[in-house]
Amino acid sequence: MDDTPRGLDLGRLIEQVEPGGDLHQVRQDFTRFMMRYRFGMDEVVTKLSILRDEYAHLHEENPIENISSRLKRPESIVEKMSRKGTEPSFDSIEKTITDIAGVRVTCSFVSDVRRVFDQLCSQADVTVVDVRDYIQTPKPNGYRSLHALLEVPVFLTDGPAPVVVEVQMRTIAMDFWASTEHKIFYKYRDDVPPSLLEGLKEAAESAAVLDTRMEQLHTQMRTVGQLPPEIEDELRHSEALVPDETFLRRLHQMGEV
Ligand code: GTP
Ligand code: MG
């Protein structure tokens, strides 16, 4: 999901951001503004990738299935500004449009969503600005996901700057549902037939039942014992870090000298 700002509609942006403003200046300011969000987003992605890789390496399971990120397109920022009545200033955009930088994480199990979420949020340089737990309390349409606005510092040439990143965490089943629902709304342009809405609601309930069942199976499986070594190896994807036999023998010999 690479949505770096391209094809800026500067004419419209100037109207929105700085009526009568200087084109060159607006372009520079806007690029700087967007860059900070990209850095913040990359920061959060790195934090999550570290958690994922460490898990894959140290444990015989991987709680994170996928991490993706996207920057909101300038056109969507302008569209949301007019929808929300945002004042044309960077300060107001920052305050009212909190999903300029977005990171989405999918996990197999709800317990993994919660575990990774807690680990991310408890990091020293992460400030939790807001949490919306749509897993605990699903939206009326059936949407489930754990949303958080996290503030992270990015270190720029003139010092640190706080950046807010929207993180959405969900299971594979929730993600499947959300992307299907999104496509349906896109196709019908918000005029979705009631039968489809009903079907979506039912599908959301089935997804929740599936999540619960999978979690039970997973817990049951964990009590059985170790996985065979070849499967454990498959789960570890940072193989370059795993010392081979020759290395270990040499290390041992060095100890004997
Ligand atoms: P915006 O809708 O973006 O203005 O934010 P909000 O203040 O309503 O926050 P909320 O947490 O409700 O939603 C933020 C984001 O979550 C959305 O932009 C979507 O990516 C996702 N989301 C929320 N509700 C739904 C839903 O019903 N279906 C799908 N597919 N995605 C949703
Ligand atoms: Mg919304």
Coordinates of N, CA and C in Angstrom, one line a residue, residues 8-189:
L8 N -0.6 16.1 -6.8 CA -1.3 17.0 -5.9 C -2.2 18.0 -6.7
D9 N -3.4 18.1 -6.2 CA -4.3 19.2 -6.8 C -4.0 20.5 -6.0
L10 N -2.9 21.1 -6.4 CA -2.4 22.2 -5.6 C -3.4 23.4 -5.6
G11 N -4.0 23.6 -6.8 CA -5.0 24.7 -6.9 C -6.0 24.6 -5.8
R12 N -6.5 23.4 -5.7 CA -7.6 23.2 -4.6 C -7.0 23.3 -3.2
L13 N -5.8 22.7 -3.1 CA -5.1 22.7 -1.8 C -4.9 24.1 -1.3
I14 N -4.4 25.0 -2.2 CA -4.1 26.3 -1.8 C -5.4 27.0 -1.3
E15 N -6.5 26.8 -2.0 CA -7.8 27.3 -1.6 C -8.1 26.8 -0.2
Q16 N -7.8 25.5 0.0 CA -8.2 24.9 1.3 C -7.2 25.3 2.4
V17 N -5.9 25.2 2.1 CA -4.9 25.4 3.2 C -4.6 26.8 3.4
E18 N -4.4 27.6 2.4 CA -4.0 29.0 2.6 C -4.6 29.8 1.5
P19 N -5.8 30.4 1.7 CA -6.3 31.2 0.6 C -5.4 32.2 0.2
G20 N -5.2 32.3 -1.1 CA -4.3 33.3 -1.7 C -2.8 33.0 -1.5
G21 N -2.5 31.8 -1.0 CA -1.1 31.5 -0.7 C -0.2 31.3 -1.9
D22 N 1.1 31.3 -1.6 CA 2.2 31.1 -2.6 C 2.3 29.6 -3.0
L23 N 2.2 29.3 -4.3 CA 2.2 28.0 -4.7 C 3.4 27.2 -4.3
H24 N 4.6 27.7 -4.5 CA 5.8 27.0 -4.2 C 5.9 26.7 -2.7
Q25 N 5.5 27.7 -1.9 CA 5.6 27.6 -0.5 C 4.6 26.5 0.0
V26 N 3.4 26.5 -0.6 CA 2.4 25.6 -0.1 C 2.9 24.2 -0.5
R27 N 3.5 24.0 -1.6 CA 4.0 22.7 -2.0 C 5.0 22.2 -1.0
Q28 N 6.0 23.1 -0.7 CA 7.0 22.7 0.2 C 6.5 22.4 1.6
D29 N 5.6 23.2 2.1 CA 5.0 23.0 3.4 C 4.2 21.7 3.5
F30 N 3.5 21.5 2.4 CA 2.6 20.3 2.4 C 3.5 19.0 2.3
T31 N 4.6 19.1 1.5 CA 5.4 17.9 1.4 C 6.1 17.6 2.8
R32 N 6.5 18.7 3.5 CA 7.1 18.5 4.8 C 6.1 17.9 5.8
F33 N 4.9 18.4 5.7 CA 3.8 18.0 6.5 C 3.5 16.5 6.3
M34 N 3.5 16.1 5.0 CA 3.2 14.7 4.7 C 4.4 13.8 5.1
M35 N 5.6 14.3 4.9 CA 6.8 13.5 5.3 C 6.8 13.1 6.7
R36 N 6.4 14.0 7.6 CA 6.4 13.7 9.0 C 5.5 12.5 9.3
Y37 N 4.3 12.5 8.6 CA 3.4 11.3 8.7 C 4.0 10.0 8.2
R38 N 4.8 10.2 7.1 CA 5.4 9.0 6.6 C 6.4 8.4 7.5
F39 N 7.2 9.3 8.1 CA 8.2 8.9 9.1 C 7.6 8.2 10.3
G40 N 6.5 8.8 10.8 CA 5.8 8.3 11.9 C 5.2 6.9 11.6
M41 N 4.7 6.8 10.4 CA 4.1 5.5 10.0 C 5.2 4.5 9.9
D42 N 6.3 4.8 9.3 CA 7.4 3.9 9.1 C 8.0 3.4 10.5
E43 N 8.0 4.4 11.4 CA 8.4 4.1 12.8 C 7.5 3.0 13.4
V44 N 6.2 3.2 13.3 CA 5.3 2.2 13.8 C 5.4 0.8 13.1
V45 N 5.6 0.9 11.8 CA 5.8 -0.4 11.0 C 7.0 -1.1 11.5
T46 N 8.1 -0.3 11.8 CA 9.3 -0.9 12.2 C 9.1 -1.6 13.6
K47 N 8.4 -0.9 14.5 CA 8.2 -1.4 15.8 C 7.5 -2.8 15.7
L48 N 6.4 -2.8 14.8 CA 5.6 -4.0 14.7 C 6.5 -5.1 14.0
S49 N 7.3 -4.7 13.0 CA 8.2 -5.8 12.4 C 9.1 -6.4 13.3
I50 N 9.6 -5.5 14.3 CA 10.6 -6.1 15.3 C 9.8 -7.1 16.2
L51 N 8.6 -6.7 16.6 CA 7.9 -7.6 17.4 C 7.6 -9.0 16.7
R52 N 7.2 -8.8 15.4 CA 6.9 -10.0 14.6 C 8.2 -10.9 14.4
D53 N 9.3 -10.3 14.1 CA 10.5 -11.1 13.9 C 11.0 -11.7 15.1
E54 N 10.9 -11.0 16.2 CA 11.4 -11.6 17.5 C 10.5 -12.7 17.9
Y55 N 9.2 -12.6 17.7 CA 8.3 -13.7 18.0 C 8.6 -14.9 17.1
A56 N 8.8 -14.6 15.8 CA 9.1 -15.7 14.9 C 10.3 -16.5 15.3
H57 N 11.3 -15.7 15.8 CA 12.6 -16.3 16.1 C 12.6 -17.0 17.5
L58 N 12.0 -16.4 18.4 CA 12.0 -17.0 19.8 C 10.9 -18.0 20.1
H59 N 9.8 -17.9 19.5 CA 8.7 -18.7 19.8 C 8.3 -19.6 18.6
E60 N 7.5 -20.6 18.9 CA 7.2 -21.4 17.8 C 5.9 -21.0 17.1
E61 N 5.6 -19.7 17.2 CA 4.4 -19.2 16.5 C 4.6 -17.8 16.1
N62 N 3.8 -17.3 15.2 CA 3.9 -16.0 14.8 C 2.6 -15.2 15.0
P63 N 2.5 -14.3 15.9 CA 1.2 -13.7 16.2 C 0.8 -12.7 15.1
I64 N 1.7 -12.2 14.3 CA 1.4 -11.2 13.3 C 1.4 -11.9 11.9
E65 N 0.3 -11.8 11.2 CA 0.2 -12.4 9.9 C 0.6 -11.4 8.8
N66 N 0.2 -10.1 9.0 CA 0.5 -9.1 8.0 C 0.5 -7.7 8.6
I67 N 1.4 -6.9 8.1 CA 1.5 -5.5 8.4 C 1.4 -4.7 7.1
S68 N 0.5 -3.8 7.0 CA 0.5 -2.9 5.9 C 0.3 -1.5 6.3
S69 N 0.7 -0.5 5.4 CA 0.5 0.9 5.8 C 0.2 1.7 4.6
R70 N -0.4 2.8 4.9 CA -0.8 3.7 3.8 C -0.8 5.2 4.3
L71 N -0.5 6.1 3.4 CA -0.6 7.5 3.7 C -1.9 8.0 3.0
K72 N -2.6 8.8 3.6 CA -3.9 9.3 3.0 C -3.5 10.2 1.8
R73 N -4.2 10.0 0.7 CA -3.9 10.8 -0.5 C -4.3 12.3 -0.2
P74 N -3.6 13.2 -0.7 CA -3.9 14.7 -0.5 C -5.4 14.9 -0.9
E75 N -5.8 14.3 -2.0 CA -7.2 14.5 -2.4 C -8.2 14.1 -1.4
S76 N -7.9 12.9 -0.7 CA -8.8 12.4 0.3 C -8.7 13.3 1.6
I77 N -7.5 13.9 1.8 CA -7.4 14.8 2.9 C -8.3 16.0 2.7
V78 N -8.3 16.6 1.5 CA -9.1 17.8 1.2 C -10.6 17.4 1.2
E79 N -10.9 16.2 0.7 CA -12.3 15.7 0.8 C -12.8 15.6 2.2
K80 N -12.0 15.1 3.1 CA -12.4 14.9 4.5 C -12.4 16.2 5.2
M81 N -11.5 17.2 4.8 CA -11.6 18.5 5.3 C -12.9 19.2 5.1
S82 N -13.4 19.0 3.9 CA -14.7 19.7 3.6 C -15.9 19.0 4.3
R83 N -15.7 17.6 4.4 CA -16.8 16.9 5.1 C -16.8 17.2 6.6
K84 N -15.6 17.4 7.2 CA -15.6 17.7 8.6 C -15.6 19.2 8.9
G85 N -15.6 20.0 7.9 CA -15.5 21.5 8.1 C -14.2 21.9 8.7
T86 N -13.1 21.3 8.3 CA -11.8 21.6 8.9 C -11.3 23.0 8.4
E87 N -10.8 23.8 9.3 CA -10.2 25.1 8.9 C -9.0 24.8 8.0
P88 N -8.8 25.7 7.0 CA -7.6 25.5 6.1 C -6.3 25.8 6.8
S89 N -5.9 25.1 7.8 CA -4.5 25.3 8.3 C -4.0 23.9 8.7
F90 N -2.6 23.8 8.7 CA -2.0 22.5 9.0 C -2.4 22.1 10.4
D91 N -2.4 23.1 11.3 CA -2.8 22.8 12.7 C -4.2 22.1 12.8
S92 N -5.1 22.7 12.1 CA -6.5 22.1 12.1 C -6.5 20.7 11.4
I93 N -5.8 20.6 10.4 CA -5.8 19.3 9.7 C -5.3 18.2 10.6
E94 N -4.2 18.6 11.3 CA -3.6 17.6 12.2 C -4.6 17.2 13.3
K95 N -5.3 18.2 13.8 CA -6.2 17.9 14.9 C -7.5 17.1 14.5
T96 N -8.0 17.4 13.3 CA -9.3 16.8 12.9 C -9.1 15.6 12.0
I97 N -8.0 15.5 11.3 CA -7.9 14.3 10.4 C -6.8 13.4 11.0
T98 N -7.2 12.4 11.7 CA -6.2 11.7 12.5 C -5.8 10.4 11.8
D99 N -6.3 10.2 10.6 CA -5.9 9.0 9.9 C -5.0 9.3 8.7
I100 N -4.2 10.3 8.7 CA -3.3 10.6 7.6 C -2.3 9.5 7.4
A101 N -1.8 9.0 8.6 CA -0.9 7.8 8.5 C -1.6 6.7 9.1
G102 N -1.7 5.6 8.4 CA -2.5 4.4 8.9 C -1.7 3.1 8.7
V103 N -1.8 2.4 9.8 CA -1.1 1.1 9.8 C -2.1 0.0 10.1
R104 N -2.1 -1.1 9.4 CA -3.1 -2.2 9.6 C -2.3 -3.5 9.9
V105 N -2.8 -4.1 11.0 CA -2.1 -5.4 11.4 C -3.1 -6.5 11.4
T106 N -2.8 -7.6 10.8 CA -3.7 -8.7 10.9 C -3.1 -9.9 11.7
C107 N -3.8 -10.5 12.6 CA -3.3 -11.6 13.4 C -4.3 -12.8 13.2
S108 N -3.8 -14.0 13.5 CA -4.7 -15.1 13.3 C -5.8 -15.1 14.4
F109 N -5.4 -14.8 15.6 CA -6.3 -15.0 16.8 C -6.5 -13.7 17.5
V110 N -7.7 -13.6 18.2 CA -8.0 -12.3 18.9 C -7.0 -12.1 20.1
S111 N -6.6 -13.2 20.7 CA -5.6 -13.1 21.8 C -4.3 -12.5 21.3
D112 N -3.9 -12.8 20.0 CA -2.7 -12.2 19.4 C -2.9 -10.7 19.2
V113 N -4.1 -10.4 18.7 CA -4.4 -8.9 18.5 C -4.1 -8.2 19.8
R114 N -4.7 -8.7 20.9 CA -4.6 -8.0 22.2 C -3.1 -8.0 22.7
R115 N -2.4 -9.1 22.5 CA -1.0 -9.2 23.0 C -0.1 -8.2 22.3
V116 N -0.2 -8.2 20.9 CA 0.6 -7.4 20.1 C 0.3 -5.9 20.4
F117 N -1.0 -5.6 20.6 CA -1.5 -4.3 20.9 C -0.9 -3.8 22.2
D118 N -0.9 -4.6 23.2 CA -0.4 -4.2 24.5 C 1.1 -4.0 24.5
Q119 N 1.8 -4.9 23.7 CA 3.2 -4.7 23.6 C 3.6 -3.5 22.9
L120 N 2.9 -3.1 21.9 CA 3.2 -1.9 21.1 C 2.9 -0.7 22.0
C121 N 1.7 -0.7 22.6 CA 1.3 0.5 23.4 C 2.1 0.7 24.6
S122 N 2.8 -0.3 25.1 CA 3.5 -0.1 26.4 C 5.0 0.3 26.1
Q123 N 5.3 0.5 24.8 CA 6.7 1.0 24.6 C 6.9 2.4 25.0
A124 N 8.1 2.7 25.5 CA 8.4 4.0 26.2 C 8.1 5.2 25.3
D125 N 8.3 5.1 24.0 CA 8.1 6.3 23.2 C 6.8 6.3 22.5
V126 N 5.9 5.4 22.9 CA 4.5 5.4 22.3 C 3.5 6.0 23.3
T127 N 2.8 7.0 22.8 CA 1.7 7.6 23.7 C 0.4 7.2 23.1
V128 N -0.5 6.6 23.9 CA -1.8 6.2 23.4 C -2.7 7.4 23.5
V129 N -3.2 7.9 22.4 CA -4.0 9.1 22.4 C -5.5 8.7 22.5
D130 N -5.9 7.6 21.8 CA -7.3 7.2 21.8 C -7.3 5.7 21.5
V131 N -8.2 5.0 22.1 CA -8.5 3.6 21.7 C -9.9 3.4 21.4
R132 N -10.2 2.7 20.3 CA -11.6 2.3 20.0 C -11.7 0.8 19.9
D133 N -12.3 0.2 20.8 CA -12.3 -1.3 20.8 C -13.6 -1.8 20.2
Y134 N -13.6 -1.9 18.9 CA -14.7 -2.5 18.2 C -14.7 -4.0 18.2
I135 N -13.8 -4.6 18.9 CA -13.9 -6.1 19.1 C -14.8 -6.3 20.3
Q136 N -14.5 -5.6 21.4 CA -15.3 -5.6 22.6 C -16.7 -5.2 22.3
T137 N -16.8 -4.1 21.5 CA -18.1 -3.5 21.2 C -18.2 -3.3 19.7
P138 N -18.7 -4.3 18.9 CA -18.7 -4.1 17.5 C -19.6 -3.0 17.0
K139 N -19.4 -2.5 15.8 CA -20.3 -1.4 15.3 C -21.6 -2.1 15.0
P140 N -22.7 -1.3 14.9 CA -24.0 -1.9 14.6 C -24.0 -2.7 13.3
N141 N -23.2 -2.3 12.3 CA -23.2 -3.1 11.0 C -22.4 -4.4 11.2
G142 N -21.7 -4.6 12.3 CA -21.0 -5.9 12.5 C -19.5 -5.7 12.4
Y143 N -19.0 -4.5 12.1 CA -17.6 -4.2 12.0 C -16.9 -4.5 13.3
R144 N -15.8 -5.3 13.2 CA -15.0 -5.5 14.4 C -13.5 -5.2 14.1
S145 N -12.8 -4.6 15.0 CA -11.4 -4.2 14.9 C -11.0 -3.5 16.1
L146 N -9.7 -3.4 16.4 CA -9.2 -2.7 17.5 C -8.5 -1.5 16.9
H147 N -9.0 -0.3 17.2 CA -8.4 0.9 16.6 C -7.6 1.7 17.7
A148 N -6.5 2.3 17.4 CA -5.8 3.2 18.3 C -5.2 4.3 17.6
L149 N -5.2 5.5 18.2 CA -4.3 6.6 17.7 C -3.1 6.6 18.6
L150 N -1.9 6.4 18.0 CA -0.7 6.4 18.7 C 0.2 7.6 18.3
E151 N 0.8 8.2 19.3 CA 1.7 9.3 19.0 C 3.1 8.8 19.2
V152 N 3.9 9.0 18.1 CA 5.3 8.6 18.2 C 6.2 9.8 17.8
P153 N 7.4 9.9 18.4 CA 8.3 11.0 18.0 C 9.0 10.6 16.7
V154 N 9.2 11.6 15.8 CA 10.1 11.4 14.7 C 11.2 12.4 14.9
F155 N 12.4 12.0 14.6 CA 13.6 12.9 14.9 C 14.0 13.5 13.6
L156 N 13.7 14.8 13.5 CA 14.0 15.6 12.3 C 15.3 16.4 12.5
T157 N 15.7 17.1 11.4 CA 16.9 17.9 11.5 C 16.8 19.0 12.6
D158 N 15.6 19.5 12.8 CA 15.4 20.5 13.8 C 14.8 20.0 15.1
G159 N 15.0 18.7 15.4 CA 14.6 18.1 16.6 C 13.4 17.2 16.5
P160 N 12.9 16.6 17.6 CA 11.9 15.6 17.6 C 10.5 16.3 17.3
A161 N 9.7 15.6 16.6 CA 8.3 16.1 16.3 C 7.3 14.9 16.6
P162 N 6.2 15.2 17.4 CA 5.3 14.1 17.6 C 4.4 13.9 16.4
V163 N 4.1 12.7 16.1 CA 3.2 12.4 14.9 C 2.2 11.3 15.4
V164 N 0.9 11.6 15.0 CA -0.1 10.6 15.3 C -0.4 9.7 14.2
V165 N -0.4 8.4 14.5 CA -0.6 7.3 13.5 C -1.8 6.5 13.9
E166 N -2.7 6.2 13.0 CA -3.8 5.4 13.3 C -3.5 3.9 13.1
V167 N -3.7 3.1 14.1 CA -3.4 1.7 14.0 C -4.7 0.9 14.0
Q168 N -4.9 0.0 13.1 CA -6.1 -0.8 13.1 C -5.6 -2.3 13.2
M169 N -6.0 -3.0 14.3 CA -5.6 -4.4 14.4 C -6.8 -5.3 14.4
R170 N -6.7 -6.4 13.7 CA -7.9 -7.3 13.6 C -7.4 -8.7 13.3
T171 N -8.3 -9.6 13.3 CA -8.0 -11.0 12.9 C -8.2 -11.1 11.4
I172 N -7.7 -12.2 10.9 CA -7.9 -12.5 9.4 C -9.4 -12.5 9.0
A173 N -10.2 -13.1 9.9 CA -11.6 -13.2 9.6 C -12.3 -11.8 9.6
M174 N -11.9 -10.9 10.6 CA -12.4 -9.6 10.6 C -11.9 -8.8 9.4
D175 N -10.7 -9.0 9.0 CA -10.2 -8.3 7.8 C -10.9 -8.7 6.5
F176 N -11.2 -10.0 6.4 CA -11.9 -10.5 5.3 C -13.2 -9.8 5.2
W177 N -13.9 -9.8 6.3 CA -15.2 -9.2 6.4 C -15.1 -7.7 6.0
A178 N -14.2 -7.0 6.6 CA -14.1 -5.5 6.4 C -13.8 -5.2 4.9
S179 N -12.9 -6.0 4.3 CA -12.6 -5.7 2.9 C -13.8 -6.0 2.0
T180 N -14.5 -7.0 2.3 CA -15.7 -7.4 1.5 C -16.8 -6.3 1.7
E181 N -17.0 -5.9 2.9 CA -18.0 -4.8 3.2 C -17.6 -3.5 2.5
H182 N -16.3 -3.2 2.5 CA -15.8 -2.0 1.9 C -16.1 -2.0 0.4
K183 N -15.8 -3.2 -0.3 CA -16.1 -3.3 -1.7 C -17.5 -3.2 -2.0
I184 N -18.4 -3.8 -1.2 CA -19.8 -3.7 -1.4 C -20.3 -2.2 -1.4
F185 N -19.8 -1.5 -0.3 CA -20.2 -0.1 -0.2 C -19.7 0.7 -1.4
Y186 N -18.6 0.4 -1.8 CA -18.0 1.1 -3.0 C -18.8 0.9 -4.2
K187 N -19.2 -0.4 -4.5 CA -19.9 -0.7 -5.7 C -21.3 -0.1 -5.7
Y188 N -22.0 -0.1 -4.5 CA -23.4 0.4 -4.4 C -23.4 1.9 -4.1
R189 N -22.2 2.5 -3.9 CA -22.1 3.9 -3.5 C -23.1 4.2 -2.4

